[in-house]
Coordinates of C-alpha atoms and ligand atoms in Angstrom, one line a residue:
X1 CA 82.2 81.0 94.8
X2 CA 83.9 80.8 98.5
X3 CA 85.2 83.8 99.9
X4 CA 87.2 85.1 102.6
X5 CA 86.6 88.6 103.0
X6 CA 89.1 90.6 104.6
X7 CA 88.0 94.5 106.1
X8 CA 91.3 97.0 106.9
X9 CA 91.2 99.7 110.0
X10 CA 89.4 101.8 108.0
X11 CA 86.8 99.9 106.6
X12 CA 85.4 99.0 110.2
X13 CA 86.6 102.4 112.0
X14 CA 83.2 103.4 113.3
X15 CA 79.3 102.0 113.2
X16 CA 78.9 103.9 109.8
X17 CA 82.1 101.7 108.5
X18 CA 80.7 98.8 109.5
X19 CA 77.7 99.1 108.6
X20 CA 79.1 99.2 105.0
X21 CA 80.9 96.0 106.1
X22 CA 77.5 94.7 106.5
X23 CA 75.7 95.7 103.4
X24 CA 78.7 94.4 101.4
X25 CA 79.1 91.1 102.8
X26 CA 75.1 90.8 102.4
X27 CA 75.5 91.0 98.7
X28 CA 78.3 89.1 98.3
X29 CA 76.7 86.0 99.8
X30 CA 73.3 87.6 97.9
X31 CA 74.8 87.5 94.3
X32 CA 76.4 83.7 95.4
X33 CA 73.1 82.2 96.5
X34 CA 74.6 78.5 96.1
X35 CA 77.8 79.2 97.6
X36 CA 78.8 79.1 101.2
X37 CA 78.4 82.3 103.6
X38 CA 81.5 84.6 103.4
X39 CA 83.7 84.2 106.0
X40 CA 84.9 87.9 107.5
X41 CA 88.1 88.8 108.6
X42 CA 88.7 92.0 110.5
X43 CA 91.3 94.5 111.3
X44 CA 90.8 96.3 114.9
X45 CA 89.2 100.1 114.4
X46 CA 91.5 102.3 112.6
X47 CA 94.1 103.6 115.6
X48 CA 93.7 101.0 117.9
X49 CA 96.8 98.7 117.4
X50 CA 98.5 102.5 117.5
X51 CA 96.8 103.7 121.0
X52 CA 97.7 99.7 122.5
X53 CA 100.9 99.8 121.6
X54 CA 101.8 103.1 123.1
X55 CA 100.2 102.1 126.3
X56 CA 102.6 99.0 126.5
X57 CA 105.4 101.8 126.1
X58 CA 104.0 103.7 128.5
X59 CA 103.6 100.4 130.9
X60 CA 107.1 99.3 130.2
X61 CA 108.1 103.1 131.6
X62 CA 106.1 102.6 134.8
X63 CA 103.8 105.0 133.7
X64 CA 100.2 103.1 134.4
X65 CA 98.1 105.7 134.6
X66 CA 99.2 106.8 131.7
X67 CA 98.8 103.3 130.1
X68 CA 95.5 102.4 132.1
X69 CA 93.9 105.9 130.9
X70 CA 94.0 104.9 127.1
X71 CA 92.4 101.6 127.5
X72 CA 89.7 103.3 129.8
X73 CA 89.4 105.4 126.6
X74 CA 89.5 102.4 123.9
X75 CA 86.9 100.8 125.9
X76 CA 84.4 104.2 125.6
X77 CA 85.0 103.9 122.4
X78 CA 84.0 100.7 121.6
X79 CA 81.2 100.9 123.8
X80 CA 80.0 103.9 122.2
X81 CA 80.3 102.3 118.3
X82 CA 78.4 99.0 120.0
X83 CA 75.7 101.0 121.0
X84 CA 75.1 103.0 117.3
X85 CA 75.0 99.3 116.2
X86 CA 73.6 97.0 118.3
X87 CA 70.6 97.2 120.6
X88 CA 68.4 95.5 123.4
X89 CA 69.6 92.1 125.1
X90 CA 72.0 91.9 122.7
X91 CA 73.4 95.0 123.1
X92 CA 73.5 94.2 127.1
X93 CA 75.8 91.1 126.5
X94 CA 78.2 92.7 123.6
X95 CA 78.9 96.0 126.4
X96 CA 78.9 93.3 129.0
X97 CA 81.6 91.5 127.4
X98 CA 84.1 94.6 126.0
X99 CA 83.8 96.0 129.4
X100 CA 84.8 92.6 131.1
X101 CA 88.0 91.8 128.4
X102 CA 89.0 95.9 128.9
X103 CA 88.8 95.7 132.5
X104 CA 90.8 92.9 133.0
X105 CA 93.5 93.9 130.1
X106 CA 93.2 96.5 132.1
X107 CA 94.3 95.4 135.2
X108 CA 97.2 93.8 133.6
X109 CA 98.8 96.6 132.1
X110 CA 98.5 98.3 135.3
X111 CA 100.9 95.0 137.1
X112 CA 103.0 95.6 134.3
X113 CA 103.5 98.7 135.0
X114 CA 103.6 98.3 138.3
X115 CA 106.8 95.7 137.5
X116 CA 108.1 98.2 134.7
X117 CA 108.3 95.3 132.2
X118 CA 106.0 94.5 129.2
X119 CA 107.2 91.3 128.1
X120 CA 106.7 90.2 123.8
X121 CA 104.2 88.1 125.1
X122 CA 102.5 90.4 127.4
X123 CA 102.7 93.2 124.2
X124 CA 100.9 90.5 122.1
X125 CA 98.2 89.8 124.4
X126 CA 97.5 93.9 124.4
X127 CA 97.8 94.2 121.4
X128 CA 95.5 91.5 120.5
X129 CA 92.8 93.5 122.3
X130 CA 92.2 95.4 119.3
X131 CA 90.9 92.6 117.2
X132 CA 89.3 90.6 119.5
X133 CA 86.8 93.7 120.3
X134 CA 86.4 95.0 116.7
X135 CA 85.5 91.2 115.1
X136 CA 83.2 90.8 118.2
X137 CA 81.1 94.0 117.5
X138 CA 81.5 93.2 113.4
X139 CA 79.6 89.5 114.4
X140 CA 76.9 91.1 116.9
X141 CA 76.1 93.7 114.0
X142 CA 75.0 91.3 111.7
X143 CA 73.0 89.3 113.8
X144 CA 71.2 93.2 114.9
X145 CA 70.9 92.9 110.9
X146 CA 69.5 89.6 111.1
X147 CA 72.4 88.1 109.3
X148 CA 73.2 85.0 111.1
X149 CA 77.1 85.3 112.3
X150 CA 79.4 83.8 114.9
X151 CA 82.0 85.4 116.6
X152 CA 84.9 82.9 115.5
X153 CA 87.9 83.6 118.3
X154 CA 91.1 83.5 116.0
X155 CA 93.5 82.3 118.6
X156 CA 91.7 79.0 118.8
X157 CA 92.1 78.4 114.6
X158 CA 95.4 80.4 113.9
X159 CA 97.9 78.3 115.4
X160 CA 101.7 79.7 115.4
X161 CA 105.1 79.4 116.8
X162 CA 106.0 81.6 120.1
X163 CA 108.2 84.6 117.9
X164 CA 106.1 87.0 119.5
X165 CA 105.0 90.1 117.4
X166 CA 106.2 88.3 114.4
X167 CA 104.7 84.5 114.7
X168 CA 104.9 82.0 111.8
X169 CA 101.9 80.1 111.4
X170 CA 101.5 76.7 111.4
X171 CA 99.8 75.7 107.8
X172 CA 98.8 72.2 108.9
X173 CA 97.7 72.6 112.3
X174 CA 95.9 76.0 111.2
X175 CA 94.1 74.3 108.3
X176 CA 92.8 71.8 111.1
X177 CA 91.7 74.0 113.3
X178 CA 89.8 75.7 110.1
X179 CA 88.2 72.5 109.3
X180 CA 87.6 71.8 113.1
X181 CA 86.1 75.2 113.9
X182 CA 85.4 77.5 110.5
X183 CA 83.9 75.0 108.6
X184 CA 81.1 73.7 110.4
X185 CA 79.8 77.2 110.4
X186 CA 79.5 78.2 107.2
X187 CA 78.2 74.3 106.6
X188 CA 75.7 75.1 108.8
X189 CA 75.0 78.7 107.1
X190 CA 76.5 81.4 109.1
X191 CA 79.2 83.7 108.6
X192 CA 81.8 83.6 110.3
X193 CA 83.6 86.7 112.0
X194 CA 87.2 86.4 113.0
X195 CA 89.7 88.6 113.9
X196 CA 93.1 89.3 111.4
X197 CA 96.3 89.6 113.0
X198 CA 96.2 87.4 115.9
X199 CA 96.6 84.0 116.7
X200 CA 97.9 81.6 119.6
X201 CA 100.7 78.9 120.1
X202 CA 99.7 75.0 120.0
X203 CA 99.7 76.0 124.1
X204 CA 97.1 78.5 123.6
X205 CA 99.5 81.7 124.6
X206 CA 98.2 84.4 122.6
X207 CA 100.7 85.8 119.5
X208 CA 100.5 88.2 116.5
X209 CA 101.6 88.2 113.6
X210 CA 103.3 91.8 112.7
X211 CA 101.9 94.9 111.9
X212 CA 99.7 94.8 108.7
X213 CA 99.4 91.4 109.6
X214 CA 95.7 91.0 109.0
X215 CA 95.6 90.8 105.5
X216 CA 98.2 87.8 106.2
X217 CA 95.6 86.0 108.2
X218 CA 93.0 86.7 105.6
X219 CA 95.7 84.7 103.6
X220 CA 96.1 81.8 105.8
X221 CA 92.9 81.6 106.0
X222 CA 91.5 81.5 102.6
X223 CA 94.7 78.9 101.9
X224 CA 93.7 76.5 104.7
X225 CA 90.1 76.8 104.1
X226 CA 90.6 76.5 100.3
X227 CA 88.2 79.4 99.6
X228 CA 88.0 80.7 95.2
X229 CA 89.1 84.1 96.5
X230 CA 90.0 86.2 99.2
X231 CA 88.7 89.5 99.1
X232 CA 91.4 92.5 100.9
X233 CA 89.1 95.5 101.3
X234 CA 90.2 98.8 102.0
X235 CA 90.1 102.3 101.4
X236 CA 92.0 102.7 97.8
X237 CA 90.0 101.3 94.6
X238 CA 93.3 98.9 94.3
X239 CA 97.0 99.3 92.5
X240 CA 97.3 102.3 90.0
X241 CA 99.4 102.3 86.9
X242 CA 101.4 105.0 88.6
X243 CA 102.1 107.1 91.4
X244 CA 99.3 109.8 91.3
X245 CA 102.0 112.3 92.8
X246 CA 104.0 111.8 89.8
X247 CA 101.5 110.8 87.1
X248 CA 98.0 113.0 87.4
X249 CA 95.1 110.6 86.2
X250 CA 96.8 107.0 86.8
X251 CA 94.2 104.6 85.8
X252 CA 93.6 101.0 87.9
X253 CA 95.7 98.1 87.2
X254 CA 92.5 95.1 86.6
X255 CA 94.8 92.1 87.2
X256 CA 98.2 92.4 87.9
X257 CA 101.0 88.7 88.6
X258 CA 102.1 88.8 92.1
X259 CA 105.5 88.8 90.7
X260 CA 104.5 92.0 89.3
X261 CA 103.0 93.0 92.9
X262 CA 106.0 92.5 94.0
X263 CA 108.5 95.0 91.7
X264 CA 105.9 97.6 91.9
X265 CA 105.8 96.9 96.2
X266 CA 109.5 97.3 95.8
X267 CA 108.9 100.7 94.8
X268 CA 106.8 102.0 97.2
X269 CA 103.2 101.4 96.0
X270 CA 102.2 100.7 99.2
X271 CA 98.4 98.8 99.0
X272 CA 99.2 95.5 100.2
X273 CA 102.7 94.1 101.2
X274 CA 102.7 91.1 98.5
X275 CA 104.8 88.7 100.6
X276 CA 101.8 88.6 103.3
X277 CA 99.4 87.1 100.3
X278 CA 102.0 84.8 99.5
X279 CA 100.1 81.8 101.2
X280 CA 97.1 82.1 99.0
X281 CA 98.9 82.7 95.7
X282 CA 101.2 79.7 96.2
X283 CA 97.9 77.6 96.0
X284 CA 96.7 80.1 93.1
X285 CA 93.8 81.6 95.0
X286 CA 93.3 85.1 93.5
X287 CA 93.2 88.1 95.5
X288 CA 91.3 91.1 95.0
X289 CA 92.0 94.0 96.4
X290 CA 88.3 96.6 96.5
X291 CA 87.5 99.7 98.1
X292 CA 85.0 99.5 100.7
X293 CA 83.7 102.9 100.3
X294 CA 83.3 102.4 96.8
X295 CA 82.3 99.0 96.2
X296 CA 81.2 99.2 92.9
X297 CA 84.7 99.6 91.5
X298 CA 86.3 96.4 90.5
X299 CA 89.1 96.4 92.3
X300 CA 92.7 94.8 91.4
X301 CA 93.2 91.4 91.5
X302 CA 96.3 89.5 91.9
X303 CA 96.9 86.0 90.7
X304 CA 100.0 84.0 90.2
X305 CA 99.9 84.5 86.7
X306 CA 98.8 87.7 85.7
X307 CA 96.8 88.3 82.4
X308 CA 100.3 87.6 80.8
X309 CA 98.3 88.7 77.7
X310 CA 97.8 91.6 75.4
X311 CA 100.4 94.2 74.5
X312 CA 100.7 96.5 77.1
X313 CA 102.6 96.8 80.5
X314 CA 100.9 96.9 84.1
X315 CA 102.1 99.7 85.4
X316 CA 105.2 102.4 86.1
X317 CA 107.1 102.8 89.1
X318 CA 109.8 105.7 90.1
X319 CA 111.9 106.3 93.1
X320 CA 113.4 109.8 93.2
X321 CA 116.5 111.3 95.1
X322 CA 118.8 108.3 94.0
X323 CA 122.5 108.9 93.5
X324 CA 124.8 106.9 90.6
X325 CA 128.0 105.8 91.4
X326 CA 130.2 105.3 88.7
X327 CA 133.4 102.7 89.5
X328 CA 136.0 101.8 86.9
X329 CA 138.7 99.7 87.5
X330 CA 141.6 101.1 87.8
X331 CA 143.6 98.3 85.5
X332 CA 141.2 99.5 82.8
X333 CA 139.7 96.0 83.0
X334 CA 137.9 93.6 85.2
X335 CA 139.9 92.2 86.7
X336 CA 139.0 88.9 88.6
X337 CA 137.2 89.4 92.2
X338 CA 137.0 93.1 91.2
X339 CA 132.7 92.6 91.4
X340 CA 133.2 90.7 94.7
X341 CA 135.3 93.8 96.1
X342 CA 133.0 95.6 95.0
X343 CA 130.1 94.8 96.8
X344 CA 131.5 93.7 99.7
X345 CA 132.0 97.8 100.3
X346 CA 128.2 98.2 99.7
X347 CA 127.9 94.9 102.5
X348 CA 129.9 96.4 104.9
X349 CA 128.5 100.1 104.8
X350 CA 124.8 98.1 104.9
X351 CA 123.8 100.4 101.8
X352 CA 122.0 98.4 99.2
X353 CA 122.0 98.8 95.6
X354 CA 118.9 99.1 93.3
X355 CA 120.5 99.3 89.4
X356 CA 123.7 97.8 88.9
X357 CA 125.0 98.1 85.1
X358 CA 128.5 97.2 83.8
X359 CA 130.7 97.5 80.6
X360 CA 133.8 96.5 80.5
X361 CA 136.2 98.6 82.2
X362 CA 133.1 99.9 84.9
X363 CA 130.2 99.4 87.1
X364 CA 127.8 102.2 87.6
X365 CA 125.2 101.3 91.1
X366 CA 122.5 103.6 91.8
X367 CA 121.5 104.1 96.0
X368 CA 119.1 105.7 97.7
X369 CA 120.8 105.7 101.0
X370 CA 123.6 108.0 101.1
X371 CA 124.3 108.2 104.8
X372 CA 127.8 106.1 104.6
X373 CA 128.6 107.7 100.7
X374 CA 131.5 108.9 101.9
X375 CA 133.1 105.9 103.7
X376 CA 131.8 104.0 100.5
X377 CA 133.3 105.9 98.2
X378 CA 136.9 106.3 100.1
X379 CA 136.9 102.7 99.9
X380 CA 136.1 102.2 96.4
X381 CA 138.9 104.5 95.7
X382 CA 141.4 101.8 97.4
X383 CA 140.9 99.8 93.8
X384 CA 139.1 101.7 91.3
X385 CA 138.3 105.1 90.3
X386 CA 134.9 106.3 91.4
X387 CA 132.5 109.5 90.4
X388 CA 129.2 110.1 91.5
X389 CA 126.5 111.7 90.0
X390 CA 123.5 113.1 92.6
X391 CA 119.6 113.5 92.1
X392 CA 119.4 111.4 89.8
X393 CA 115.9 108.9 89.6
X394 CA 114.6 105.9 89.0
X395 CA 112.0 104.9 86.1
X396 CA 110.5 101.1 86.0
X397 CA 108.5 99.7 83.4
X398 CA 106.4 96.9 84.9
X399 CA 104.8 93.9 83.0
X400 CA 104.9 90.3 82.4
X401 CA 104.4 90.8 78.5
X402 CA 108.0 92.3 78.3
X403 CA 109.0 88.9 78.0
X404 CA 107.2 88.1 75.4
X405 CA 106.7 91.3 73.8
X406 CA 109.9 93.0 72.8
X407 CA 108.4 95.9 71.0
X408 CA 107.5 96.9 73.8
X409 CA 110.8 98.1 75.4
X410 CA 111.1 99.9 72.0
X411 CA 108.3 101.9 72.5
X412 CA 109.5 102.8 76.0
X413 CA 112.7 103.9 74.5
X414 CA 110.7 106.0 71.7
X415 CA 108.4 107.4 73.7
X416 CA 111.2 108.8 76.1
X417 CA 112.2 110.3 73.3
X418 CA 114.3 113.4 74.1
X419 CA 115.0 112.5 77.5
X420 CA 119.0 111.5 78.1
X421 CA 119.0 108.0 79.6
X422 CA 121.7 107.6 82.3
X423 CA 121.4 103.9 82.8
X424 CA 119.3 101.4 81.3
X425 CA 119.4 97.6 83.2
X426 CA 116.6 94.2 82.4
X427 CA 115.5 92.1 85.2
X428 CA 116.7 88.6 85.0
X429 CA 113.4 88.0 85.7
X430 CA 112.5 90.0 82.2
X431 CA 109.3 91.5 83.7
X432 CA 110.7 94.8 84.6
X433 CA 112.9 97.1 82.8
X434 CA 115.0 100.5 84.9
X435 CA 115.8 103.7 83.3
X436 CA 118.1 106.0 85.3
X437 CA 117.7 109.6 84.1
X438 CA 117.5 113.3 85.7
X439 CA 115.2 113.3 88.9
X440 CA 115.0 116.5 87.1
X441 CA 113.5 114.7 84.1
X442 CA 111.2 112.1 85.6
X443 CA 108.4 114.0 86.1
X444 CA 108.3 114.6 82.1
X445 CA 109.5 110.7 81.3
X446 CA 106.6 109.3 83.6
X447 CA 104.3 111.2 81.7
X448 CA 105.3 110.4 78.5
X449 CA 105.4 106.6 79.2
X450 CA 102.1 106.6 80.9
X451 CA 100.8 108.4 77.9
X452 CA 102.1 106.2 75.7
X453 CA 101.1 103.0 77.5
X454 CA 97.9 104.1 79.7
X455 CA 96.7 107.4 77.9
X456 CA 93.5 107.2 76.2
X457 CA 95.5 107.4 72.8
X458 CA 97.4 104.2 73.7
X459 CA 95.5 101.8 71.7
X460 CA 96.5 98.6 74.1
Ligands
LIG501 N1 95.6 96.0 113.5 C1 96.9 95.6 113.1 C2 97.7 96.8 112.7 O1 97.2 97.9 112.8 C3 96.8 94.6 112.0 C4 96.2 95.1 110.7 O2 95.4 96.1 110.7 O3 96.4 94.5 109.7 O4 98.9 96.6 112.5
MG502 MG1 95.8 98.2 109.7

């Protein structure tokens, strides 16, 4: 089995992380004797994008020894976890090396501010600093553990557009850059070591791709390289069935859809952001999400599909604090382009709208945003009568057997038993159902439904 494997902030934040980095790469390519090596994909240390992009603030307000002093203190940093890792000759050359691409990012930051402008692409090309210097140290680790790895330099195989801080790669010219430059590599036995988050125009002017964005290279990556799965690792054992805040012994979701990713993302379970996996799930490459601290755990993995199977759901999602607003025609029916009216008040107060229900004579909307409630609402009243009803919350059953299984909703509804149900809505999509009750009551409705669906007693 091919793999990308794909290490967060944490997992590489000092020698001790990556050392674990290490050990679990070892035995992946260990327990897959006849595969090809892993290829690694890592975030910079834990901070670092933070620290760089304050210093380009503090460049952009002339401040350079303000901005200069934090990379002087990145580069001690890096130094200091090369040498708890690394040692002798090649020690020598991996100092020799951060101290040369510090010192001159250095001495950029220091015209910049100097000019008092950081331009996008001059913010990219700091920013990128982060990355370059953690996947370097990842690759001269393993060799010090006489694992053979290459540095791979990620802006010669990620190939994007110019949007700066938020580049779109470029799948076919990235996938022959992959086959050009990745490869060969692991053909010849190595692993290769790149860095997430970055990449470069056809030009060779350095871009990244967003925030978070590493797991979206690991992505690209696996896609154009074709890998059988791409490994995220981080420092959660992977999605829960429920927000442990809410729900005290949530359980781990084993497989979930990335539909299903996506509803759950939606409310704030915040692992991965499921649109940057899109790439490999649209060529049906699983990903699995693992905990490098705890390696042993399975893990979650995401797959187009889902299991799709069995009789229970995947998971439960709330969001609390929500307000209802009731609106009821005021011709006691609905009339026509009373909907579009509607929600062209929501559009034009930029308030969006999670539960819509309707009857006949009313809609009921639920919102979390209630900044512009009042301008909303005043403008409702021009053409309908409106109530609201405040701390109210959101309940969402998640699972891609709702549409096949309808007993399922029933036992929702039973198990809630008790509970007064404000609003009740189904997806289109079928795989998600919304209960709007009591914020007062969803502590208690959580519980039950988890009970009912993920307690030991469940019999799914
Ligand atoms: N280092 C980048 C960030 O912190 C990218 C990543 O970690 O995914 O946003
Ligand atoms: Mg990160």
């Amino acid at each position: 089995m091919n793999v990308i494997m794909k290490f967060g902030g944490t997992s590489v934040q000092d020698a001790e992380a990556m050392t674990r980095v290490i050990n679990i790469v070892r035995k992946q390519w260990a327990d897959n004797p006849t595969s090809r090596p892993p290829v690694v994909v890592v975030s910079a240390m834990s901070k670092v994008t933070d620290r760089l992009v304050e210093t380009g603030r503090l460049a952009a307000e002339r401040k350079g020894n303000d901005a200069t002093q934090i990379i002087g203190d990145l580069l001690t940093r890096h130094l200091g976890v090369a040498a708890s890792l690394v040692q002798g000759p090649a020690l020598d050359e991996l100092q020799a090396q951060l101290r040369a691409d510090f010192t001159a990012l250095q001495g950029d930051v220091r015209k910049w501010a100097d000019a008092g402008e950081v331009t996008p692409a001059a913010a990219d090309a700091l920013q990128a600093m982060g990355e370059l210097a953690s996947s370097r140290m990842v690759a001269a680790a393993f060799r010090q553990q006489g694992v053979d790895a290459a540095w791979v330099d990620s802006r010669q195989v990620l190939v994007t557009d110019a949007e700066h801080s938020a580049a779109v790669p470029d799948i076919e010219a990235t996938t022959e850059r992959c086959q050009a430059i990745v490869a060969p590599k692991t053909a010849a036995g190595q692993v290769p070591v790149m860095g997430g988050f970055i990449g470069a125009t056809a030009d060779g002017v350095t871009t990244t791709l967003g925030r978070g964005g590493s797991d979206y290279s690991a992505a690209i990556f696996g896609a154009c390289l074709d890998v059988d799965e791409i490994q995220i690792w981080t420092d959660v054992d992977g999605m829960l069935t429920a927000d442990p805040r809410v729900v005290p012994s949530p359980v781990l979701v084993p497989e979930l859809s990335f539909d299903e990713a996506s509803e759950l993302a939606y409310f704030g379970a915040k692992v991965l952001h499921p649109s940057t996996i899109l790439p490999a799930v649209a060529k049906n490459i699983p990903v699995r999400i693992l905990n490098s601290r705890r390696p042993e755990v399975k893990g979650t993995m995401i797959t187009a599909r889902g299991r799709g199977d069995g009789h229970t759901l995947t998971a439960l999602a709330c969001k609390r604090g929500v307000t209802v607003i009731d609106i009821t025609s005021s011709r006691m029916l609905m009339a026509f382009g009373f909907l579009r009216r509607l929600f062209e008040v929501f559009e034009r107060f930029k308030t969006p709208v999670d539960v819509v229900t309707t009857s006949e004579v009313s809609v009921s909307v639920t919102v979390d945003n209630t900044r512009r409630l009042d301008d909303i609402i005043s403008n409702l009243r021009n053409f309908a009568e409106v109530s609201t009803e405040a701390d109210m919350a959101i309940v969402c059953i998640v699972g891609e057997n709702l549409r096949s299984d309808p007993a399922l909703f029933a036992r929702a509804v039973t198990s809630l038993n008790g509970i007064p149900l404000r609003l009740v809505s189904q997806a289109a999509s079928r795989r998600n159902i919304t209960f709007v009750l009591k914020d007062a009551d969803v502590v208690d409705a959580m519980n039950k439904l988890h009970d009912q669906f993920f307690g030991v007693k469940a019999g799914a």
